[in-house]
Amino acid sequence: MSNRPRYAPLALFSNARAHLLVSDRADLPAAGFAPGCTAADFAERWLVVMQPRVLPRPFDAAGEQRFRSASHLLAALGHRLAAETMGLRLYALGSEQFVWDVARVAHAAGMGAEEMHLFACGRPERRVWCVHCRTINPGVTTTLVACAGCGAMLGVRDHFSRTHNTWMGVQCDAEVPGEVPAIADLPA
Amino acid sequence: MMDSATIDLLVAEATLLSPRLRRVRLLAADGSRLPPAAPGAHITLMLPGGSGARPLRNSYTLVVADPERGYELIVRRAERSRGGSHHIHDRLAPGDVITASVPHNLFALHSQARKHLLIGGGIGVTPLLSFVTRLRETGARFELHQIASPAETGVFAQLLAARAGERIHIHAGRRDFDSAALLAAQPLGTHVYTCGPAALMDDVIAAATALGWPSSHVHREDFGAAGGEPFMLRLARSGIEIAVADDQTMLEAIEAAGVDTPSLCRGGACGVCLVPVREGTPEHRDHFLSAAERDAGCLVMPCVSRSSSALLVLDI
C-alpha cells in the first residue's frame, strides 16, 4: 500500500509572525508556488548555490542567504531554529530528500507539521532502506538496487518513512530465488 | 462516548487555606483504590441544592489524584453561588459521603511539548498545581504565571512554593502581567495552558493567535458558567416551557424541570450535552462547536450557552 507523500504548491500561512523559505536550489521553480504567490512573498529565503564562494550570514537582517551545500544549510537551520520563538512558519522547496531533511531539523527544534509546508520537485531520487540489513542506500533512481550492505537485490516499495526519510527496500526475488523483475526508472 | 459512571467519596479532610479557599481530600467510601487520573482531570460532584431544589452538579479539578492518598480539590467560596461552593465551605465535614463522576480530562498536558507555559488567574490555579507536580516529576521545562488579587498573592505563593531555579511568578493583578510580551519570548515547541477568568483566557488566546501560535499549541480550561439575561425555553418533544433565570444555566433549568439530558464537563468543552435547536437564536459560549456550526445555529450546548432571542425551542 502506498503512503507516498503528496505536496501542495507553497502559499503563505496566514496568521504567522515570520516566514522562512529554504531550498536546495538557487533557481526556484515557479511550479513550487501556488497561483498568486512568488518567492518574493517570503521575507527570508535560504538557498543552496553549490559553489565555494559564498558566506552565510544567517543572523543578519532578513533577505536572501546563500549556502555552499544542503548540509551547510541544514546545519545553519538547526542553530537558527534553536534561537527562534513561536510564530515562525517554515517552507521547504526542492528535492524530496532535502525537504524531509528540513522537516527532521524543524521537528527536532520543536516545530509541528502545522508550522511547516513542504513541496518536493525534480527527478525522483530516493534513499532506500534495506529491511534485511538496515543499510541506507542513497541516490537510488531505479526500481531495483543492489544493497550496498548485504548485496540483496532490493525492489523499491512505494512506502516512505517520514521519520527516517527513506523508502522501503525488500529483496525482490525472496519468493522465487533468481526471478528478478525488469529494472526501470522510478516513476515521478 | 465518555464514561458516565459515578463513585461514592468519603470526605477525609477539609481545611481552610484562606477565608475563601477550602481544600478537601476525598477517599473511596468503600476503602478501595480510586480510579487514576492524569494531571488536568476533573470530577463532577453531586451536591444538595438549596431548600427543596434538585441537586447541583459542580465540576472541580483534581489538584492531586492519588489512587491511595485520595483526590484533592481546592474550592473557592463563590460570591454569587448557586449553593455548591457554599455547601462545600459551610456544611461539608470529614466523614460525609458525596457522589461524584469518575475523573474526566479535557485539559491534558502535551507530551511532545518542548516547554510548558502555564498561565493561571485566581482559582484557575488548580489544574496548574496538578501540572506542576507532574512536570517536576518528569523534569520537563516549564514556566508559570499566576495572577492573584493583592490580598491573595500570599496564599498562592504558598501553594506554588517555587523551588530553586524554577520560573514561577505571582502577579498581583492583571496590570502587572503582559501576556503579549511573555508569549513573544517563547521558544519553538512551547505549549501554553491557561485557566482563569474568561477575560484573561481570551486575552492570552488573542495574543498567541496574533503572534502566529498554531491553535494546537494553545489550551484553555473553562470553569463555572456566568449568567446572563433570562429567557424562555420550550422543549418541543417533551412539550414543556421553562423560564431560565439570570443566574441559572440552560442545562440546570432543563434538569430542574425533570428532563434527563446527557451532560459531562458542564463547562462548554466536551460536547456531550449538545442538543438540536428548532427555533430561536442561540448565544454560543462553548469552546466545542466550530464557527460554521455556530453560524448554522442548529445545535447548542446548554451547559454554558444561552439565548439571544426571547424564546429558544429545543428538539428534546
Coordinates of C-alpha atoms in Angstrom, one line a residue:
Chain A
M1 CA 0.0 0.0 0.0
S2 CA 1.4 3.4 -1.0
N3 CA 1.9 6.1 1.6
R4 CA 3.8 8.3 -0.9
P5 CA 3.6 12.0 0.4
R6 CA 1.5 14.4 -1.7
Y7 CA 2.6 18.0 -1.9
A8 CA 0.6 21.2 -2.5
P9 CA 2.4 24.2 -4.0
L10 CA 3.7 26.7 -1.4
A11 CA 1.4 29.5 -0.2
L12 CA 2.0 31.8 2.8
F13 CA 0.3 30.7 6.0
S14 CA -2.0 33.4 7.3
N15 CA -1.5 34.4 10.9
A16 CA 2.2 33.9 11.3
R17 CA 4.8 36.2 12.8
A18 CA 7.6 35.3 10.4
H19 CA 8.2 33.2 7.2
L20 CA 11.4 31.4 6.2
L21 CA 11.7 29.6 2.8
V22 CA 14.6 27.2 2.4
S23 CA 15.6 25.4 -0.9
D24 CA 18.4 23.2 -2.1
R25 CA 18.4 25.0 -5.4
A26 CA 19.1 28.6 -6.4
D27 CA 16.6 28.8 -9.3
L28 CA 13.2 28.3 -7.5
P29 CA 10.8 26.6 -9.9
A30 CA 7.5 28.5 -10.5
A31 CA 5.6 25.2 -10.2
G32 CA 6.5 25.2 -6.5
F33 CA 4.3 28.2 -5.7
A34 CA 0.5 28.4 -5.6
P35 CA -1.1 30.9 -8.1
G36 CA -0.6 34.4 -6.9
C37 CA 2.4 33.5 -4.7
T38 CA 6.1 34.1 -5.6
A39 CA 9.4 33.6 -3.9
A40 CA 9.5 37.4 -3.2
D41 CA 6.5 37.0 -0.9
F42 CA 8.7 35.1 1.6
A43 CA 10.6 37.7 3.7
E44 CA 13.5 35.3 4.2
R45 CA 14.9 32.9 1.6
W46 CA 17.8 30.5 2.2
L47 CA 19.2 28.9 -1.0
V48 CA 21.9 26.4 -1.9
V49 CA 24.1 27.6 -4.8
M50 CA 26.6 24.7 -4.8
Q51 CA 29.8 26.8 -5.3
P52 CA 32.5 27.7 -2.8
R53 CA 32.4 31.5 -2.9
V54 CA 29.5 32.1 -0.5
L55 CA 29.5 33.1 3.1
P56 CA 26.2 32.5 5.0
R57 CA 25.1 35.3 7.4
P58 CA 22.1 33.6 9.0
F59 CA 21.7 36.1 11.8
D60 CA 21.7 39.1 9.6
A61 CA 18.7 41.1 8.6
A62 CA 16.0 39.3 6.6
G63 CA 16.5 38.7 2.8
E64 CA 18.3 36.1 0.8
Q65 CA 21.1 33.9 2.2
R66 CA 23.2 31.6 0.2
F67 CA 24.8 28.4 1.2
R68 CA 27.5 26.1 -0.3
S69 CA 25.5 22.9 0.2
A70 CA 22.4 21.4 1.6
S71 CA 24.3 20.1 4.6
H72 CA 25.6 23.6 5.2
L73 CA 22.1 25.0 5.1
L74 CA 20.7 22.3 7.3
A75 CA 23.4 22.9 10.0
A76 CA 22.7 26.6 10.0
L77 CA 18.9 26.0 10.1
G78 CA 19.3 23.9 13.3
H79 CA 21.2 26.8 15.0
R80 CA 18.7 29.3 13.8
L81 CA 15.6 27.4 14.9
A82 CA 17.1 26.8 18.4
A83 CA 17.1 30.6 18.8
E84 CA 13.6 31.2 17.3
T85 CA 10.4 32.0 19.1
M86 CA 6.9 30.7 18.4
G87 CA 5.0 32.0 15.4
L88 CA 7.6 31.1 12.7
R89 CA 6.4 29.2 9.6
L90 CA 9.0 27.2 7.6
Y91 CA 8.7 26.4 3.9
A92 CA 10.9 23.8 2.1
L93 CA 11.2 23.6 -1.7
G94 CA 13.4 21.2 -3.5
S95 CA 14.3 17.5 -3.8
E96 CA 12.2 15.1 -1.7
Q97 CA 15.3 14.1 0.3
F98 CA 16.1 17.7 1.1
V99 CA 12.5 18.8 2.1
W100 CA 12.3 15.8 4.5
D101 CA 15.7 16.6 6.0
V102 CA 14.4 20.1 6.6
A103 CA 11.3 18.6 8.3
R104 CA 13.5 16.5 10.6
V105 CA 15.6 19.5 11.7
A106 CA 12.4 21.5 12.3
H107 CA 10.8 18.7 14.2
A108 CA 14.0 18.4 16.4
A109 CA 13.6 22.1 17.2
G110 CA 10.0 21.6 18.4
M111 CA 8.1 22.5 15.2
G112 CA 5.0 20.5 14.3
A113 CA 3.5 19.7 10.8
E114 CA 1.1 22.6 11.2
E115 CA 4.1 25.0 11.2
M116 CA 5.7 23.9 8.0
H117 CA 4.9 23.4 4.4
L118 CA 7.0 21.1 2.1
F119 CA 7.0 20.9 -1.7
A120 CA 9.1 18.3 -3.4
C121 CA 10.0 18.5 -7.1
G122 CA 12.6 17.3 -9.5
R123 CA 13.6 13.8 -10.7
P124 CA 12.9 11.1 -8.1
E125 CA 16.0 10.2 -6.2
R126 CA 15.5 8.1 -3.1
R127 CA 17.3 6.9 0.0
V128 CA 16.4 3.2 0.2
W129 CA 16.4 1.3 3.5
C130 CA 17.2 -2.4 3.3
V131 CA 14.7 -4.1 5.6
H132 CA 17.1 -7.1 5.8
C133 CA 20.4 -5.5 6.9
R134 CA 19.3 -1.9 7.7
T135 CA 21.7 -0.2 5.3
I136 CA 20.6 3.0 3.8
N137 CA 21.4 3.2 0.1
P138 CA 21.5 6.9 -1.1
G139 CA 20.8 8.3 -4.5
V140 CA 18.6 5.5 -5.9
T141 CA 16.8 6.4 -9.2
T142 CA 15.7 2.9 -10.3
T143 CA 13.1 0.4 -9.2
L144 CA 15.8 -2.2 -8.3
V145 CA 19.0 -1.6 -6.5
A146 CA 21.7 -3.9 -5.1
C147 CA 22.0 -3.2 -1.4
A148 CA 25.5 -1.8 -0.5
G149 CA 25.3 -3.6 2.8
C150 CA 24.3 -7.2 2.1
G151 CA 24.2 -7.4 -1.7
A152 CA 20.5 -8.4 -1.9
M153 CA 18.7 -7.2 -5.0
L154 CA 16.1 -4.8 -3.5
G155 CA 12.8 -3.8 -5.0
V156 CA 12.0 -0.2 -4.0
R157 CA 8.5 -0.3 -2.5
D158 CA 6.2 2.8 -2.7
H159 CA 6.4 3.1 1.1
F160 CA 8.1 6.1 2.7
S161 CA 9.3 6.7 6.3
R162 CA 8.8 10.3 7.2
T163 CA 10.9 9.8 10.4
H164 CA 13.9 8.2 8.6
N165 CA 13.5 10.0 5.2
T166 CA 13.9 6.6 3.5
W167 CA 11.9 4.3 1.2
M168 CA 11.5 0.7 1.9
G169 CA 13.6 -1.8 0.0
V170 CA 12.8 -5.5 0.1
Q171 CA 14.6 -8.4 -1.6
C172 CA 12.8 -8.7 -5.0
D173 CA 13.5 -12.4 -5.5
A174 CA 12.7 -13.6 -2.0
E175 CA 9.8 -15.8 -3.1
V176 CA 11.4 -17.4 -6.1
P177 CA 15.2 -17.0 -6.0
G178 CA 16.6 -15.7 -9.2
E179 CA 13.3 -14.4 -10.5
V180 CA 14.3 -10.7 -10.9
P181 CA 11.8 -8.3 -12.5
A182 CA 12.9 -5.9 -15.2
I183 CA 14.6 -2.7 -13.9
A184 CA 13.0 0.7 -14.7
D185 CA 13.4 4.3 -13.7
L186 CA 11.5 5.3 -10.6
P187 CA 8.2 6.9 -11.6
A188 CA 7.9 10.7 -10.9
Chain B
M1 CA -18.8 8.2 24.5
M2 CA -17.2 9.2 27.8
D3 CA -17.8 7.2 30.9
S4 CA -20.8 8.4 33.0
A5 CA -20.0 6.1 35.9
T6 CA -20.1 7.5 39.4
I7 CA -18.3 6.8 42.7
D8 CA -19.0 7.5 46.3
L9 CA -16.4 9.5 48.0
L10 CA -15.7 10.0 51.7
V11 CA -14.5 13.4 52.9
A12 CA -11.2 12.6 54.7
E13 CA -10.1 16.1 55.4
A14 CA -11.3 19.6 54.8
T15 CA -9.2 22.6 55.7
L16 CA -9.3 26.3 55.0
L17 CA -6.3 27.7 53.1
S18 CA -7.7 31.2 53.3
P19 CA -11.1 32.7 54.2
R20 CA -12.3 31.8 50.7
L21 CA -10.3 28.8 49.7
R22 CA -11.0 25.3 51.1
R23 CA -9.0 22.2 50.4
V24 CA -10.9 18.9 50.5
R25 CA -9.4 15.5 50.4
L26 CA -11.6 12.6 49.3
L27 CA -11.2 8.8 49.6
A28 CA -13.3 6.0 48.1
A29 CA -16.2 5.4 50.5
D30 CA -15.7 1.7 50.3
G31 CA -12.0 1.9 51.0
S32 CA -11.0 0.7 47.5
R33 CA -8.4 2.3 45.3
L34 CA -9.7 5.4 43.4
P35 CA -9.6 5.4 39.6
P36 CA -6.3 7.1 38.5
A37 CA -6.4 10.4 36.7
A38 CA -3.8 12.3 34.6
P39 CA -3.0 15.9 35.6
G40 CA -5.7 18.4 34.5
A41 CA -8.6 15.9 35.1
H42 CA -11.8 16.9 36.9
I43 CA -14.7 15.3 38.7
T44 CA -18.3 16.4 39.0
L45 CA -19.7 16.4 42.5
M46 CA -23.4 15.9 43.1
L47 CA -24.2 18.5 45.8
P48 CA -27.5 19.1 47.5
G49 CA -29.2 22.2 46.1
G50 CA -30.9 24.9 48.1
S51 CA -34.1 24.2 50.0
G52 CA -36.1 21.6 48.1
A53 CA -34.2 22.2 44.9
R54 CA -32.7 19.5 42.7
P55 CA -29.1 18.5 43.4
L56 CA -26.4 20.7 41.8
R57 CA -23.5 19.3 39.8
N58 CA -20.3 21.2 40.1
S59 CA -17.1 20.2 38.4
Y60 CA -13.8 20.6 40.2
T61 CA -10.2 20.0 39.1
L62 CA -8.2 17.3 40.9
V63 CA -5.2 19.1 42.3
V64 CA -3.9 15.7 43.5
A65 CA -5.2 12.4 42.1
D66 CA -3.5 9.6 44.0
P67 CA -5.4 6.3 44.0
E68 CA -4.4 5.7 47.6
R69 CA -3.9 9.1 49.2
G70 CA -7.0 10.3 47.6
Y71 CA -8.3 13.1 45.4
E72 CA -7.7 16.7 46.5
L73 CA -9.8 19.7 45.4
I74 CA -9.5 23.4 46.2
V75 CA -12.8 25.1 46.2
R76 CA -13.3 28.9 46.1
R77 CA -16.3 30.2 48.0
A78 CA -18.2 32.0 45.2
E79 CA -19.8 35.3 46.0
R80 CA -22.8 34.6 43.8
S81 CA -23.1 30.9 44.5
R82 CA -25.9 28.6 43.3
G83 CA -25.2 26.8 46.6
G84 CA -22.4 24.4 45.6
S85 CA -19.4 26.2 46.9
H86 CA -21.3 27.4 50.0
H87 CA -22.2 23.8 50.8
I88 CA -18.6 22.8 50.5
H89 CA -17.4 25.7 52.6
D90 CA -20.1 25.8 55.3
R91 CA -21.5 22.3 55.7
L92 CA -19.2 19.6 54.2
A93 CA -17.3 17.9 57.1
P94 CA -14.9 14.9 57.4
G95 CA -16.9 11.7 57.4
D96 CA -19.5 12.9 54.9
V97 CA -20.1 10.8 51.8
I98 CA -20.7 12.5 48.4
T99 CA -21.4 11.1 44.9
A100 CA -19.1 12.1 42.1
S101 CA -18.4 11.2 38.5
V102 CA -15.3 9.3 37.7
P103 CA -12.5 11.6 36.6
H104 CA -12.5 13.0 33.1
N105 CA -9.8 15.0 31.4
L106 CA -10.3 17.8 28.9
F107 CA -7.1 19.8 29.8
A108 CA -4.2 17.4 29.4
L109 CA -0.5 18.1 29.2
H110 CA 1.0 17.5 25.8
S111 CA 3.9 15.0 25.9
Q112 CA 5.5 16.4 22.8
A113 CA 5.8 20.0 24.1
R114 CA 9.4 21.3 24.5
K115 CA 8.2 23.8 27.1
H116 CA 5.0 24.3 29.0
L117 CA 3.9 27.8 29.7
L118 CA 1.2 27.9 32.4
I119 CA -1.0 31.0 32.9
G120 CA -3.5 31.0 35.8
G121 CA -5.9 33.5 37.2
G122 CA -7.3 33.2 40.7
I123 CA -8.8 29.7 41.4
G124 CA -7.7 28.7 37.9
V125 CA -4.5 27.7 39.6
T126 CA -6.0 24.3 40.4
P127 CA -5.2 22.4 37.2
L128 CA -1.8 24.2 37.1
L129 CA -1.0 22.8 40.5
S130 CA -1.5 19.2 39.2
F131 CA 0.6 20.1 36.1
V132 CA 3.5 21.4 38.2
T133 CA 3.6 18.2 40.2
R134 CA 3.8 16.1 37.1
L135 CA 6.3 18.5 35.3
R136 CA 8.6 18.4 38.4
E137 CA 8.4 14.5 38.3
T138 CA 9.3 14.3 34.7
G139 CA 11.9 17.2 34.7
A140 CA 10.1 18.9 31.9
R141 CA 10.8 22.6 31.2
F142 CA 8.0 24.9 32.4
E143 CA 7.2 28.5 33.4
L144 CA 4.2 29.5 35.4
H145 CA 2.5 32.9 35.8
Q146 CA -0.3 33.2 38.3
I147 CA -2.4 36.3 38.6
A148 CA -4.0 36.9 42.0
S149 CA -5.7 39.7 43.8
P150 CA -3.2 41.5 46.0
A151 CA -4.8 40.1 49.1
E152 CA -4.3 36.5 47.9
T153 CA -0.8 36.6 46.5
G154 CA 0.5 35.1 49.8
V155 CA -1.7 32.0 49.7
F156 CA -0.9 31.4 46.0
A157 CA 2.9 31.8 46.7
Q158 CA 2.5 29.2 49.4
L159 CA 0.5 26.8 47.2
L160 CA 3.0 27.1 44.4
A161 CA 6.2 27.3 46.5
A162 CA 8.8 27.7 43.8
R163 CA 11.9 25.5 44.0
A164 CA 15.3 26.8 43.2
G165 CA 15.8 27.6 39.6
E166 CA 12.1 27.4 38.7
R167 CA 10.3 30.2 36.9
I168 CA 7.2 30.7 38.9
H169 CA 5.8 34.2 39.1
I170 CA 2.8 35.5 41.1
H171 CA 1.4 38.8 39.8
A172 CA -0.8 41.0 41.9
G173 CA -3.5 41.8 39.4
R174 CA -3.7 41.8 35.6
R175 CA -2.0 45.2 35.2
D176 CA 1.3 43.7 36.3
F177 CA 1.1 41.0 33.6
D178 CA 2.0 41.5 29.9
S179 CA 0.7 38.3 28.1
A180 CA 1.9 39.5 24.6
A181 CA 5.5 40.1 25.8
L182 CA 5.6 36.8 27.6
L183 CA 4.2 34.8 24.6
A184 CA 6.5 36.6 22.2
A185 CA 9.6 35.3 24.1
Q186 CA 8.7 31.6 24.0
P187 CA 10.9 29.1 22.1
L188 CA 9.6 26.9 19.3
G189 CA 7.7 23.9 20.6
T190 CA 6.1 25.7 23.5
H191 CA 2.5 24.9 24.5
V192 CA 0.5 27.4 26.6
Y193 CA -2.2 26.4 29.0
T194 CA -4.5 28.9 30.6
C195 CA -7.1 28.6 33.2
G196 CA -8.9 31.5 34.9
P197 CA -11.4 34.3 34.2
A198 CA -12.7 34.4 30.6
A199 CA -11.2 37.8 30.1
L200 CA -7.7 36.6 31.0
M201 CA -8.0 33.5 28.8
D202 CA -9.4 35.4 25.9
D203 CA -6.5 37.9 26.2
V204 CA -3.9 35.0 26.2
I205 CA -5.5 33.3 23.2
A206 CA -5.8 36.6 21.3
A207 CA -2.2 37.4 22.0
A208 CA -1.0 33.9 21.0
T209 CA -3.1 34.0 17.8
A210 CA -1.7 37.4 16.8
L211 CA 1.8 36.2 17.3
G212 CA 1.2 33.2 15.0
W213 CA 1.0 30.4 17.5
P214 CA -0.8 27.4 15.9
S215 CA -4.1 26.7 17.7
S216 CA -2.8 23.2 18.5
H217 CA -0.4 24.8 21.0
V218 CA -2.9 26.9 22.9
H219 CA -5.1 25.2 25.5
R220 CA -7.7 26.7 27.8
E221 CA -9.8 25.3 30.6
D222 CA -13.2 26.9 31.4
F223 CA -14.8 26.5 34.7
G224 CA -18.0 27.9 36.0
A225 CA -20.7 29.5 33.8
A226 CA -21.6 33.1 34.1
G227 CA -25.2 34.1 33.9
G228 CA -27.0 36.5 31.6
E229 CA -30.4 37.7 30.5
P230 CA -33.3 35.5 31.5
F231 CA -35.2 33.8 28.6
M232 CA -37.9 31.2 27.9
L233 CA -37.1 27.7 26.8
R234 CA -39.5 25.4 25.1
L235 CA -38.7 21.7 24.9
A236 CA -40.6 20.6 21.7
R237 CA -40.7 16.9 22.2
S238 CA -41.4 17.0 26.0
G239 CA -43.9 19.8 25.5
I240 CA -42.5 21.8 28.4
E241 CA -41.9 25.5 28.7
I242 CA -39.3 26.7 31.2
A243 CA -38.1 30.1 32.3
V244 CA -34.3 30.2 32.5
A245 CA -33.3 32.7 35.3
D246 CA -30.4 35.1 35.0
D247 CA -28.2 33.1 37.4
Q248 CA -29.1 29.7 36.1
T249 CA -27.7 27.7 33.1
M250 CA -30.0 26.3 30.4
L251 CA -28.9 22.8 31.5
E252 CA -29.8 23.4 35.1
A253 CA -33.2 24.7 34.1
I254 CA -33.8 21.6 31.9
E255 CA -32.7 19.4 34.8
A256 CA -34.8 21.3 37.3
A257 CA -37.9 20.7 35.0
G258 CA -37.2 17.0 35.5
V259 CA -36.0 16.3 31.9
D260 CA -33.0 14.0 31.7
T261 CA -30.4 15.1 29.2
P262 CA -26.8 13.9 29.0
S263 CA -24.0 16.1 30.2
L264 CA -20.4 15.7 31.3
C265 CA -18.0 18.6 31.8
R266 CA -20.7 21.3 32.3
G267 CA -18.1 23.8 31.1
G268 CA -18.6 24.0 27.3
A269 CA -15.7 21.8 26.4
C270 CA -16.7 18.2 25.9
G271 CA -19.8 18.4 23.6
V272 CA -21.8 15.6 25.4
C273 CA -24.8 17.9 26.2
L274 CA -25.3 19.1 22.5
V275 CA -29.0 19.5 21.7
P276 CA -30.7 20.4 18.4
V277 CA -32.3 23.8 18.1
R278 CA -35.7 24.2 16.3
E279 CA -36.3 27.9 16.7
G280 CA -34.6 30.9 18.2
T281 CA -31.0 32.2 18.1
P282 CA -28.6 30.6 20.5
E283 CA -25.9 32.7 22.1
H284 CA -22.9 30.3 21.9
R285 CA -20.5 30.4 24.8
D286 CA -18.9 26.9 24.4
H287 CA -15.5 26.0 23.0
F288 CA -16.6 22.9 21.2
L289 CA -18.6 24.0 18.1
S290 CA -16.8 25.3 15.1
A291 CA -17.5 28.8 13.7
A292 CA -19.5 27.2 10.9
E293 CA -21.6 25.1 13.3
R294 CA -22.3 28.2 15.4
D295 CA -23.4 30.2 12.4
A296 CA -25.7 27.3 11.3
G297 CA -27.4 27.7 14.7
C298 CA -28.7 24.1 14.6
L299 CA -27.0 22.9 17.8
V300 CA -26.4 24.4 21.2
M301 CA -24.6 23.4 24.3
P302 CA -27.0 24.1 27.2
C303 CA -24.3 23.8 29.9
V304 CA -22.9 27.3 29.1
S305 CA -24.7 28.8 26.1
R306 CA -27.8 31.0 26.4
S307 CA -30.3 32.5 24.0
S308 CA -30.2 35.9 22.3
S309 CA -33.8 35.5 21.3
A310 CA -36.6 35.7 24.0
L311 CA -37.6 32.2 23.2
L312 CA -35.4 29.2 22.3
V313 CA -37.1 25.9 21.1
L314 CA -35.0 22.8 21.6
D315 CA -35.7 19.4 20.0
I316 CA -35.7 17.3 23.2

